[in-house]
CSV table of N, CA and C in Angstrom, one decimal:
chain,number,residue,atom,x,y,z
A,4,UNK,N,-39.3,99.9,148.9
A,4,UNK,CA,-38.6,98.8,148.2
A,4,UNK,C,-39.3,97.4,148.5
A,5,UNK,N,-40.3,97.4,149.3
A,5,UNK,CA,-40.9,96.1,149.6
A,5,UNK,C,-41.8,95.6,148.4
A,6,UNK,N,-42.0,94.3,148.3
A,6,UNK,CA,-43.0,93.8,147.4
A,6,UNK,C,-44.3,93.7,148.2
A,7,UNK,N,-45.3,94.5,147.9
A,7,UNK,CA,-46.5,94.6,148.7
A,7,UNK,C,-47.7,93.8,148.1
A,8,UNK,N,-48.2,92.9,148.9
A,8,UNK,CA,-49.3,92.0,148.5
A,8,UNK,C,-50.5,92.5,149.3
A,9,UNK,N,-51.5,93.0,148.6
A,9,UNK,CA,-52.7,93.7,149.2
A,9,UNK,C,-53.9,92.8,149.2
A,10,UNK,N,-54.6,92.8,150.3
A,10,UNK,CA,-56.0,92.3,150.3
A,10,UNK,C,-56.8,93.5,150.8
A,11,UNK,N,-57.9,93.8,150.0
A,11,UNK,CA,-58.8,94.9,150.4
A,11,UNK,C,-60.2,94.5,150.3
A,12,UNK,N,-60.9,94.6,151.5
A,12,UNK,CA,-62.3,94.1,151.5
A,12,UNK,C,-62.7,93.6,152.8
A,13,UNK,N,-63.8,92.8,152.8
A,13,UNK,CA,-64.3,92.3,154.0
A,13,UNK,C,-63.4,91.2,154.6
A,14,UNK,N,-63.2,91.3,155.9
A,14,UNK,CA,-62.4,90.3,156.7
A,14,UNK,C,-63.5,89.4,157.4
A,15,UNK,N,-64.1,88.5,156.5
A,15,UNK,CA,-65.1,87.7,157.0
A,15,UNK,C,-64.8,86.2,156.8
A,16,UNK,N,-65.8,85.4,157.1
A,16,UNK,CA,-65.6,83.9,156.9
A,16,UNK,C,-65.5,83.5,155.5
A,17,UNK,N,-66.1,84.2,154.6
A,17,UNK,CA,-66.0,83.8,153.2
A,17,UNK,C,-64.6,83.9,152.6
A,18,UNK,N,-63.8,84.8,153.1
A,18,UNK,CA,-62.5,85.0,152.5
A,18,UNK,C,-61.4,84.1,153.1
A,19,UNK,N,-61.6,83.6,154.3
A,19,UNK,CA,-60.6,82.7,154.9
A,19,UNK,C,-59.2,83.4,154.9
A,20,UNK,N,-59.2,84.6,155.5
A,20,UNK,CA,-57.9,85.3,155.5
A,20,UNK,C,-56.8,84.7,156.4
A,21,UNK,N,-57.2,83.7,157.2
A,21,UNK,CA,-56.2,83.0,158.0
A,21,UNK,C,-55.2,82.4,157.0
A,22,UNK,N,-55.6,82.0,155.8
A,22,UNK,CA,-54.6,81.5,154.8
A,22,UNK,C,-53.6,82.5,154.5
A,23,UNK,N,-53.9,83.8,154.5
A,23,UNK,CA,-52.9,84.8,154.2
A,23,UNK,C,-51.9,84.9,155.4
A,24,UNK,N,-52.4,84.8,156.6
A,24,UNK,CA,-51.5,84.9,157.7
A,24,UNK,C,-50.6,83.7,157.7
A,25,UNK,N,-51.1,82.5,157.3
A,25,UNK,CA,-50.2,81.3,157.2
A,25,UNK,C,-49.1,81.5,156.2
A,26,UNK,N,-49.5,82.1,155.0
A,26,UNK,CA,-48.5,82.5,154.0
A,26,UNK,C,-47.5,83.5,154.5
A,27,UNK,N,-48.0,84.5,155.2
A,27,UNK,CA,-47.1,85.5,155.8
A,27,UNK,C,-46.1,84.9,156.8
A,28,UNK,N,-46.6,83.9,157.6
A,28,UNK,CA,-45.7,83.2,158.6
A,28,UNK,C,-44.6,82.5,157.8
A,29,UNK,N,-45.0,81.8,156.7
A,29,UNK,CA,-44.0,81.0,155.9
A,29,UNK,C,-43.0,81.9,155.3
A,30,UNK,N,-43.4,83.2,155.0
A,30,UNK,CA,-42.5,84.1,154.3
A,30,UNK,C,-41.8,85.2,155.3
A,31,UNK,N,-41.9,84.9,156.5
A,31,UNK,CA,-41.3,85.9,157.5
A,31,UNK,C,-39.8,86.1,157.3
A,32,UNK,N,-39.2,85.1,156.7
A,32,UNK,CA,-37.7,85.3,156.5
A,32,UNK,C,-37.4,86.1,155.3
A,33,UNK,N,-38.5,86.6,154.6
A,33,UNK,CA,-38.3,87.5,153.4
A,33,UNK,C,-38.9,88.9,153.8
A,34,UNK,N,-38.1,89.7,154.5
A,34,UNK,CA,-38.6,91.0,155.0
A,34,UNK,C,-39.0,91.9,153.9
A,35,UNK,N,-38.6,91.6,152.6
A,35,UNK,CA,-38.9,92.5,151.5
A,35,UNK,C,-40.4,92.3,151.0
A,36,UNK,N,-41.0,91.2,151.6
A,36,UNK,CA,-42.4,90.9,151.2
A,36,UNK,C,-43.3,91.3,152.3
A,37,UNK,N,-44.3,92.2,152.0
A,37,UNK,CA,-45.2,92.7,153.0
A,37,UNK,C,-46.7,92.4,152.6
A,38,UNK,N,-47.5,92.0,153.5
A,38,UNK,CA,-48.9,91.8,153.3
A,38,UNK,C,-49.7,92.9,154.0
A,39,UNK,N,-50.6,93.5,153.2
A,39,UNK,CA,-51.4,94.6,153.7
A,39,UNK,C,-52.8,94.2,153.6
A,40,UNK,N,-53.5,94.2,154.7
A,40,UNK,CA,-54.9,93.8,154.7
A,40,UNK,C,-55.7,95.1,155.2
A,41,UNK,N,-56.6,95.5,154.2
A,41,UNK,CA,-57.4,96.7,154.4
A,41,UNK,C,-58.8,96.3,154.5
A,42,UNK,N,-59.5,96.8,155.5
A,42,UNK,CA,-61.0,96.6,155.6
A,42,UNK,C,-61.4,96.2,157.1
A,43,UNK,N,-62.6,95.7,157.2
A,43,UNK,CA,-63.2,95.4,158.4
A,43,UNK,C,-64.0,94.1,158.3
A,44,UNK,N,-64.4,93.5,159.4
A,44,UNK,CA,-65.3,92.4,159.3
A,44,UNK,C,-65.2,91.5,160.6
A,45,UNK,N,-66.1,90.6,160.6
A,45,UNK,CA,-66.2,89.7,161.8
A,45,UNK,C,-64.9,89.0,162.2
A,46,UNK,N,-64.1,88.7,161.2
A,46,UNK,CA,-62.8,87.9,161.5
A,46,UNK,C,-61.6,88.8,161.8
A,47,UNK,N,-61.8,90.1,161.6
A,47,UNK,CA,-60.6,91.0,161.8
A,47,UNK,C,-60.0,91.0,163.2
A,48,UNK,N,-60.8,91.0,164.3
A,48,UNK,CA,-60.2,90.9,165.6
A,48,UNK,C,-59.3,89.7,165.8
A,49,UNK,N,-59.8,88.5,165.4
A,49,UNK,CA,-59.1,87.3,165.5
A,49,UNK,C,-57.8,87.3,164.6
A,50,UNK,N,-57.9,87.9,163.4
A,50,UNK,CA,-56.8,88.0,162.5
A,50,UNK,C,-55.7,88.8,163.1
A,51,UNK,N,-56.1,90.0,163.6
A,51,UNK,CA,-55.1,90.9,164.2
A,51,UNK,C,-54.4,90.3,165.4
A,52,UNK,N,-55.2,89.6,166.3
A,52,UNK,CA,-54.7,89.0,167.5
A,52,UNK,C,-53.7,87.9,167.0
A,53,UNK,N,-54.1,87.1,166.1
A,53,UNK,CA,-53.2,86.0,165.6
A,53,UNK,C,-51.9,86.5,165.0
A,54,UNK,N,-52.0,87.6,164.2
A,54,UNK,CA,-50.8,88.2,163.7
A,54,UNK,C,-49.9,88.7,164.8
A,55,UNK,N,-50.4,89.3,165.8
A,55,UNK,CA,-49.7,89.8,166.9
A,55,UNK,C,-49.0,88.7,167.7
A,56,UNK,N,-49.8,87.7,168.0
A,56,UNK,CA,-49.3,86.5,168.7
A,56,UNK,C,-48.1,85.8,168.0
A,57,UNK,N,-48.2,85.8,166.7
A,57,UNK,CA,-47.2,85.1,165.9
A,57,UNK,C,-46.0,86.0,165.6
A,58,UNK,N,-46.1,87.3,165.9
A,58,UNK,CA,-45.1,88.2,165.7
A,58,UNK,C,-44.9,88.5,164.2
A,59,UNK,N,-46.0,88.5,163.4
A,59,UNK,CA,-45.9,88.7,162.0
A,59,UNK,C,-45.7,90.2,161.6
A,60,UNK,N,-44.4,90.6,161.7
A,60,UNK,CA,-44.1,92.0,161.3
A,60,UNK,C,-44.3,92.3,159.8
A,61,UNK,N,-44.5,91.3,159.1
A,61,UNK,CA,-44.7,91.4,157.6
A,61,UNK,C,-46.2,91.6,157.2
A,62,UNK,N,-47.0,91.7,158.2
A,62,UNK,CA,-48.5,91.9,158.0
A,62,UNK,C,-48.9,93.3,158.6
A,63,UNK,N,-49.5,94.1,157.8
A,63,UNK,CA,-50.0,95.4,158.2
A,63,UNK,C,-51.5,95.4,158.0
A,64,UNK,N,-52.2,95.8,159.1
A,64,UNK,CA,-53.7,95.9,159.0
A,64,UNK,C,-54.0,97.4,158.9
A,65,UNK,N,-55.0,97.7,158.1
A,65,UNK,CA,-55.5,99.1,157.9
A,65,UNK,C,-57.0,99.1,158.0
A,66,UNK,N,-57.5,100.2,158.5
A,66,UNK,CA,-58.9,100.4,158.6
A,66,UNK,C,-59.5,100.5,157.2
A,67,UNK,N,-60.9,100.3,157.1
A,67,UNK,CA,-61.5,100.5,155.8
A,67,UNK,C,-61.2,101.9,155.2
A,68,UNK,N,-61.3,102.0,153.9
A,68,UNK,CA,-61.1,103.2,153.2
A,68,UNK,C,-62.3,103.4,152.2
A,69,UNK,N,-62.4,104.7,151.7
A,69,UNK,CA,-63.4,105.0,150.7
A,69,UNK,C,-62.9,104.6,149.3
A,70,UNK,N,-63.7,104.8,148.3
A,70,UNK,CA,-63.3,104.4,146.9
A,70,UNK,C,-62.0,105.1,146.5
A,71,UNK,N,-61.8,106.3,146.8
A,71,UNK,CA,-60.5,107.0,146.5
A,71,UNK,C,-59.3,106.3,147.2
A,72,UNK,N,-59.6,105.9,148.4
A,72,UNK,CA,-58.5,105.2,149.2
A,72,UNK,C,-58.3,103.8,148.6
A,73,UNK,N,-59.3,103.1,148.1
A,73,UNK,CA,-59.1,101.9,147.4
A,73,UNK,C,-58.1,102.0,146.3
A,74,UNK,N,-58.4,103.1,145.5
A,74,UNK,CA,-57.5,103.3,144.3
A,74,UNK,C,-56.1,103.6,144.8
A,75,UNK,N,-55.9,104.3,145.9
A,75,UNK,CA,-54.6,104.6,146.4
A,75,UNK,C,-53.9,103.3,146.8
A,76,UNK,N,-54.6,102.4,147.4
A,76,UNK,CA,-54.0,101.1,147.8
A,76,UNK,C,-53.7,100.3,146.6
A,77,UNK,N,-54.5,100.3,145.6
A,77,UNK,CA,-54.2,99.6,144.4
A,77,UNK,C,-52.9,100.1,143.7
A,78,UNK,N,-52.7,101.4,143.7
A,78,UNK,CA,-51.5,102.0,143.2
A,78,UNK,C,-50.3,101.6,144.0
A,79,UNK,N,-50.4,101.4,145.3
A,79,UNK,CA,-49.3,101.0,146.2
A,79,UNK,C,-48.9,99.5,146.0
A,80,UNK,N,-49.9,98.7,145.7
A,80,UNK,CA,-49.7,97.2,145.6
A,80,UNK,C,-48.9,96.8,144.4
A,81,UNK,N,-48.2,95.7,144.7
A,81,UNK,CA,-47.5,95.0,143.6
A,81,UNK,C,-48.3,93.8,143.1
A,82,UNK,N,-49.2,93.3,144.0
A,82,UNK,CA,-50.1,92.2,143.6
A,82,UNK,C,-51.3,92.3,144.6
A,83,UNK,N,-52.4,91.8,144.1
A,83,UNK,CA,-53.6,91.9,144.9
A,83,UNK,C,-54.3,90.6,145.0
A,84,UNK,N,-54.7,90.2,146.3
A,84,UNK,CA,-55.3,88.9,146.5
A,84,UNK,C,-56.8,89.0,146.4
A,85,UNK,N,-57.3,87.8,145.8
A,85,UNK,CA,-58.8,87.6,145.8
A,85,UNK,C,-58.9,86.2,146.3
A,86,UNK,N,-59.1,86.1,147.7
A,86,UNK,CA,-59.2,84.8,148.3
A,86,UNK,C,-60.7,84.4,148.6
A,87,UNK,N,-61.0,83.2,148.5
A,87,UNK,CA,-62.3,82.6,148.9
A,87,UNK,C,-62.1,81.3,149.6
A,88,UNK,N,-63.1,81.0,150.5
A,88,UNK,CA,-63.0,79.7,151.1
A,88,UNK,C,-63.2,78.6,150.1
A,89,UNK,N,-62.8,77.4,150.5
A,89,UNK,CA,-62.9,76.2,149.7
A,89,UNK,C,-64.2,75.5,149.9
A,90,UNK,N,-65.3,76.1,149.4
A,90,UNK,CA,-66.6,75.5,149.5
A,90,UNK,C,-67.2,75.5,148.1
A,91,UNK,N,-67.9,74.5,147.7
A,91,UNK,CA,-68.5,74.4,146.3
A,91,UNK,C,-69.3,75.6,145.9
A,92,UNK,N,-70.0,76.2,146.8
A,92,UNK,CA,-70.9,77.4,146.5
A,92,UNK,C,-70.1,78.4,145.8
A,93,UNK,N,-68.8,78.6,146.2
A,93,UNK,CA,-68.0,79.7,145.6
A,93,UNK,C,-67.4,79.3,144.2
A,94,UNK,N,-67.6,78.1,143.7
A,94,UNK,CA,-67.2,77.8,142.4
A,94,UNK,C,-67.9,78.6,141.3
A,95,UNK,N,-69.1,79.1,141.6
A,95,UNK,CA,-69.8,79.9,140.6
A,95,UNK,C,-69.9,81.4,141.0
A,96,UNK,N,-69.3,81.7,142.2
A,96,UNK,CA,-69.4,83.1,142.7
A,96,UNK,C,-68.2,83.9,142.1
A,97,UNK,N,-68.5,85.0,141.4
A,97,UNK,CA,-67.5,85.8,140.7
A,97,UNK,C,-67.3,87.1,141.5
A,98,UNK,N,-66.2,87.2,142.3
A,98,UNK,CA,-66.0,88.5,143.0
A,98,UNK,C,-65.8,89.6,142.0
A,99,UNK,N,-66.6,90.7,142.1
A,99,UNK,CA,-66.5,91.8,141.2
A,99,UNK,C,-65.2,92.5,141.4
A,100,UNK,N,-64.6,92.4,142.6
A,100,UNK,CA,-63.3,93.1,142.8
A,100,UNK,C,-62.2,92.6,141.9
A,101,UNK,N,-62.3,91.4,141.4
A,101,UNK,CA,-61.2,91.0,140.5
A,101,UNK,C,-61.2,91.8,139.2
A,102,UNK,N,-62.3,92.3,138.7
A,102,UNK,CA,-62.4,93.1,137.5
A,102,UNK,C,-61.8,94.5,137.8
A,103,UNK,N,-62.1,95.1,139.0
A,103,UNK,CA,-61.5,96.4,139.3
A,103,UNK,C,-60.0,96.3,139.5
A,104,UNK,N,-59.6,95.2,140.1
A,104,UNK,CA,-58.1,95.0,140.3
A,104,UNK,C,-57.4,95.0,138.9
A,105,UNK,N,-57.9,94.2,138.0
A,105,UNK,CA,-57.3,94.1,136.7
A,105,UNK,C,-57.4,95.4,136.0
A,106,UNK,N,-58.6,96.1,136.1
A,106,UNK,CA,-58.7,97.4,135.5
A,106,UNK,C,-57.7,98.4,136.0
A,107,UNK,N,-57.3,98.2,137.3
A,107,UNK,CA,-56.2,99.1,137.9
A,107,UNK,C,-54.8,98.7,137.4
A,108,UNK,N,-54.7,97.6,136.6
A,108,UNK,CA,-53.4,97.2,136.1
A,108,UNK,C,-52.6,96.5,137.0
A,109,UNK,N,-53.2,95.8,138.0
A,109,UNK,CA,-52.4,95.0,139.0
A,109,UNK,C,-52.6,93.5,138.8
A,110,UNK,N,-51.6,92.8,139.0
A,110,UNK,CA,-51.8,91.3,138.9
A,110,UNK,C,-52.6,90.8,140.1
A,111,UNK,N,-53.4,89.8,139.8
A,111,UNK,CA,-54.2,89.2,140.8
A,111,UNK,C,-53.6,87.8,141.2
A,112,UNK,N,-53.6,87.6,142.5
A,112,UNK,CA,-53.4,86.2,143.0
A,112,UNK,C,-54.7,85.7,143.5
A,113,UNK,N,-55.3,84.8,142.7
A,113,UNK,CA,-56.7,84.3,143.0
A,113,UNK,C,-56.6,83.0,143.8
A,114,UNK,N,-57.1,83.0,145.0
A,114,UNK,CA,-57.1,81.7,145.8
A,114,UNK,C,-58.6,81.2,145.7
A,115,UNK,N,-58.9,80.6,144.5
A,115,UNK,CA,-60.3,80.2,144.3
A,115,UNK,C,-60.3,79.2,143.1
A,116,UNK,N,-61.5,78.8,142.8
A,116,UNK,CA,-61.6,77.8,141.8
A,116,UNK,C,-62.9,78.0,141.0
A,117,UNK,N,-63.2,77.2,140.0
A,117,UNK,CA,-64.5,77.3,139.3
A,117,UNK,C,-64.4,78.4,138.3
A,118,UNK,N,-65.6,79.1,138.1
A,118,UNK,CA,-65.7,80.1,137.1
A,118,UNK,C,-64.8,81.3,137.3
A,119,UNK,N,-64.7,81.8,138.6
A,119,UNK,CA,-63.7,83.0,138.7
A,119,UNK,C,-62.3,82.6,138.4
A,120,UNK,N,-61.9,81.4,138.7
A,120,UNK,CA,-60.5,80.9,138.4
A,120,UNK,C,-60.4,80.9,136.9
A,121,UNK,N,-61.4,80.4,136.2
A,121,UNK,CA,-61.3,80.3,134.7
A,121,UNK,C,-61.2,81.7,134.1
A,122,UNK,N,-61.9,82.6,134.6
A,122,UNK,CA,-61.8,84.0,134.1
A,122,UNK,C,-60.4,84.6,134.3
A,123,UNK,N,-59.9,84.4,135.5
A,123,UNK,CA,-58.6,84.9,135.8
A,123,UNK,C,-57.5,84.3,135.0
A,124,UNK,N,-57.6,83.0,134.8
A,124,UNK,CA,-56.6,82.3,134.0
A,124,UNK,C,-56.7,82.8,132.5
A,125,UNK,N,-57.9,82.9,132.0
A,125,UNK,CA,-58.1,83.5,130.6
A,125,UNK,C,-57.5,84.9,130.5
A,126,UNK,N,-57.5,85.6,131.5
A,126,UNK,CA,-57.1,87.0,131.4
A,126,UNK,C,-55.6,87.2,131.2
A,127,UNK,N,-54.8,86.2,131.7
A,127,UNK,CA,-53.4,86.3,131.6
A,127,UNK,C,-52.8,87.3,132.6
A,128,UNK,N,-53.7,87.8,133.5
A,128,UNK,CA,-53.3,88.8,134.5
A,128,UNK,C,-53.3,88.3,135.9
A,129,UNK,N,-53.3,87.0,136.0
A,129,UNK,CA,-53.4,86.4,137.4
A,129,UNK,C,-52.7,85.1,137.5
A,130,UNK,N,-52.3,84.8,138.8
A,130,UNK,CA,-51.9,83.5,139.2
A,130,UNK,C,-53.0,82.9,140.0
A,131,UNK,N,-53.5,81.7,139.7
A,131,UNK,CA,-54.6,81.1,140.4
A,131,UNK,C,-54.0,79.9,141.1
A,132,UNK,N,-54.4,79.9,142.4
A,132,UNK,CA,-54.0,78.8,143.3
A,132,UNK,C,-55.2,78.2,144.0
A,133,UNK,N,-55.2,77.0,144.4
A,133,UNK,CA,-56.3,76.4,145.1
A,133,UNK,C,-56.7,77.2,146.3
A,134,UNK,N,-58.0,77.4,146.6
A,134,UNK,CA,-58.3,78.1,147.9
A,134,UNK,C,-57.9,77.3,149.1
A,135,UNK,N,-57.6,78.1,150.1
A,135,UNK,CA,-57.1,77.5,151.4
A,135,UNK,C,-55.9,76.6,151.3
A,136,UNK,N,-55.0,77.0,150.5
A,136,UNK,CA,-53.7,76.3,150.2
A,136,UNK,C,-52.6,77.2,150.4
A,137,UNK,N,-52.2,77.5,151.7
A,137,UNK,CA,-51.2,78.5,152.0
A,137,UNK,C,-49.8,78.2,151.3
A,138,UNK,N,-49.4,76.9,151.2
A,138,UNK,CA,-48.1,76.7,150.4
A,138,UNK,C,-48.2,77.1,149.0
A,139,UNK,N,-49.4,76.9,148.3
A,139,UNK,CA,-49.5,77.4,146.9
A,139,UNK,C,-49.5,78.9,146.9
A,140,UNK,N,-50.2,79.6,147.9
A,140,UNK,CA,-50.2,81.0,147.9
A,140,UNK,C,-48.7,81.5,148.1
A,141,UNK,N,-48.0,80.9,149.0
A,141,UNK,CA,-46.6,81.3,149.2
A,141,UNK,C,-45.8,81.2,147.9
A,142,UNK,N,-46.0,80.1,147.2
A,142,UNK,CA,-45.3,79.9,145.9
A,142,UNK,C,-45.7,81.0,144.9
A,143,UNK,N,-46.9,81.4,144.8
A,143,UNK,CA,-47.4,82.5,143.9
A,143,UNK,C,-46.7,83.8,144.3
A,144,UNK,N,-46.7,84.1,145.6
A,144,UNK,CA,-46.1,85.4,146.0
A,144,UNK,C,-44.6,85.4,145.7
A,145,UNK,N,-44.0,84.3,146.0
A,145,UNK,CA,-42.5,84.2,145.7
A,145,UNK,C,-42.3,84.4,144.2
A,146,UNK,N,-43.1,83.8,143.4
A,146,UNK,CA,-43.0,83.9,142.0
A,146,UNK,C,-43.0,85.3,141.5
A,147,UNK,N,-44.0,86.0,142.0
A,147,UNK,CA,-44.2,87.4,141.5
A,147,UNK,C,-43.1,88.4,142.2
A,148,UNK,N,-42.8,88.1,143.4
A,148,UNK,CA,-41.8,89.0,144.1
A,148,UNK,C,-40.5,88.7,143.5
A,149,UNK,N,-40.2,87.5,143.0
A,149,UNK,CA,-38.9,87.2,142.4
A,149,UNK,C,-38.8,87.7,141.0
A,150,UNK,N,-39.9,88.1,140.4
A,150,UNK,CA,-39.9,88.6,139.0
A,150,UNK,C,-40.9,89.8,138.9
A,151,UNK,N,-40.5,90.9,139.4
A,151,UNK,CA,-41.4,92.1,139.4
A,151,UNK,C,-41.8,92.5,138.0
A,152,UNK,N,-41.0,92.3,137.0
A,152,UNK,CA,-41.3,92.6,135.6
A,152,UNK,C,-42.5,91.8,135.1
A,153,UNK,N,-42.5,90.5,135.5
A,153,UNK,CA,-43.6,89.6,135.2
A,153,UNK,C,-44.9,90.1,135.8
A,154,UNK,N,-44.8,90.6,137.1
A,154,UNK,CA,-46.0,91.1,137.7
A,154,UNK,C,-46.5,92.3,137.0
A,155,UNK,N,-45.7,93.2,136.5
A,155,UNK,CA,-46.1,94.4,135.8
A,155,UNK,C,-46.8,93.9,134.5
A,156,UNK,N,-46.2,93.0,133.8
A,156,UNK,CA,-46.7,92.5,132.5
A,156,UNK,C,-48.1,91.8,132.7
A,157,UNK,N,-48.2,91.1,133.8
A,157,UNK,CA,-49.5,90.4,134.1
A,157,UNK,C,-50.5,91.5,134.4
A,158,UNK,N,-50.2,92.6,135.1
A,158,UNK,CA,-51.1,93.7,135.3
A,158,UNK,C,-51.6,94.3,134.0
A,159,UNK,N,-50.7,94.5,133.1
A,159,UNK,CA,-51.0,95.0,131.8
A,159,UNK,C,-52.0,94.1,131.0
A,160,UNK,N,-51.7,92.8,131.1
A,160,UNK,CA,-52.5,91.8,130.4
A,160,UNK,C,-53.9,91.8,131.0
A,161,UNK,N,-54.0,91.9,132.3
A,161,UNK,CA,-55.3,91.9,133.0
A,161,UNK,C,-56.1,93.1,132.6
A,162,UNK,N,-55.4,94.3,132.6
A,162,UNK,CA,-56.1,95.5,132.2
A,162,UNK,C,-56.6,95.4,130.7
A,163,UNK,N,-55.8,94.9,129.8
A,163,UNK,CA,-56.3,94.7,128.4
A,163,UNK,C,-57.5,93.8,128.3
A,164,UNK,N,-57.4,92.7,129.1
A,164,UNK,CA,-58.5,91.7,129.1
A,164,UNK,C,-59.8,92.4,129.6
A,165,UNK,N,-59.8,93.1,130.6
A,165,UNK,CA,-61.0,93.8,131.1
A,165,UNK,C,-61.5,94.8,130.1
A,166,UNK,N,-60.6,95.6,129.5
A,166,UNK,CA,-61.0,96.5,128.5
A,166,UNK,C,-61.7,95.8,127.3
A,167,UNK,N,-61.2,94.7,126.9
A,167,UNK,CA,-61.8,94.0,125.7
A,167,UNK,C,-63.1,93.3,126.1
A,168,UNK,N,-63.2,92.7,127.2
A,168,UNK,CA,-64.3,91.8,127.5
A,168,UNK,C,-65.3,92.3,128.5
A,169,UNK,N,-65.0,93.3,129.3
A,169,UNK,CA,-65.9,93.8,130.3
A,169,UNK,C,-66.0,95.3,130.3
């Protein structure tokens, strides 16, 4: 019955996943919202330690999975995160995972700007917030968790967009 927000991929400096922990801390009073972080990377030990120290029971860490496991996690998710750090270099960097997420029919919460943000906004299958802006991320999660039908419809629009354009 929980609203599950998934991040799957590298836990490195480029993703700035500390913003996800900050959002989770702000949403700890909403036990129906869970954050699931799947993967490995240089930042994972610090992230897991920080979540433990803060008592973030709404954050679940999972080891990396193979491609079949990725699909299983997409099926489980109600929304999927595509976060990047707030650096100008990433304005032109288009994470390929946003296409596979939309192809899986899941709404994207994009914490990014520039070309990838424009693609996600055009798709109709995403909420785009500024990178490294935990309050904006919190608002996006609240918006989708509060209207699951909208999340489903966004997922369908994203899937249609990918089928038509990619």
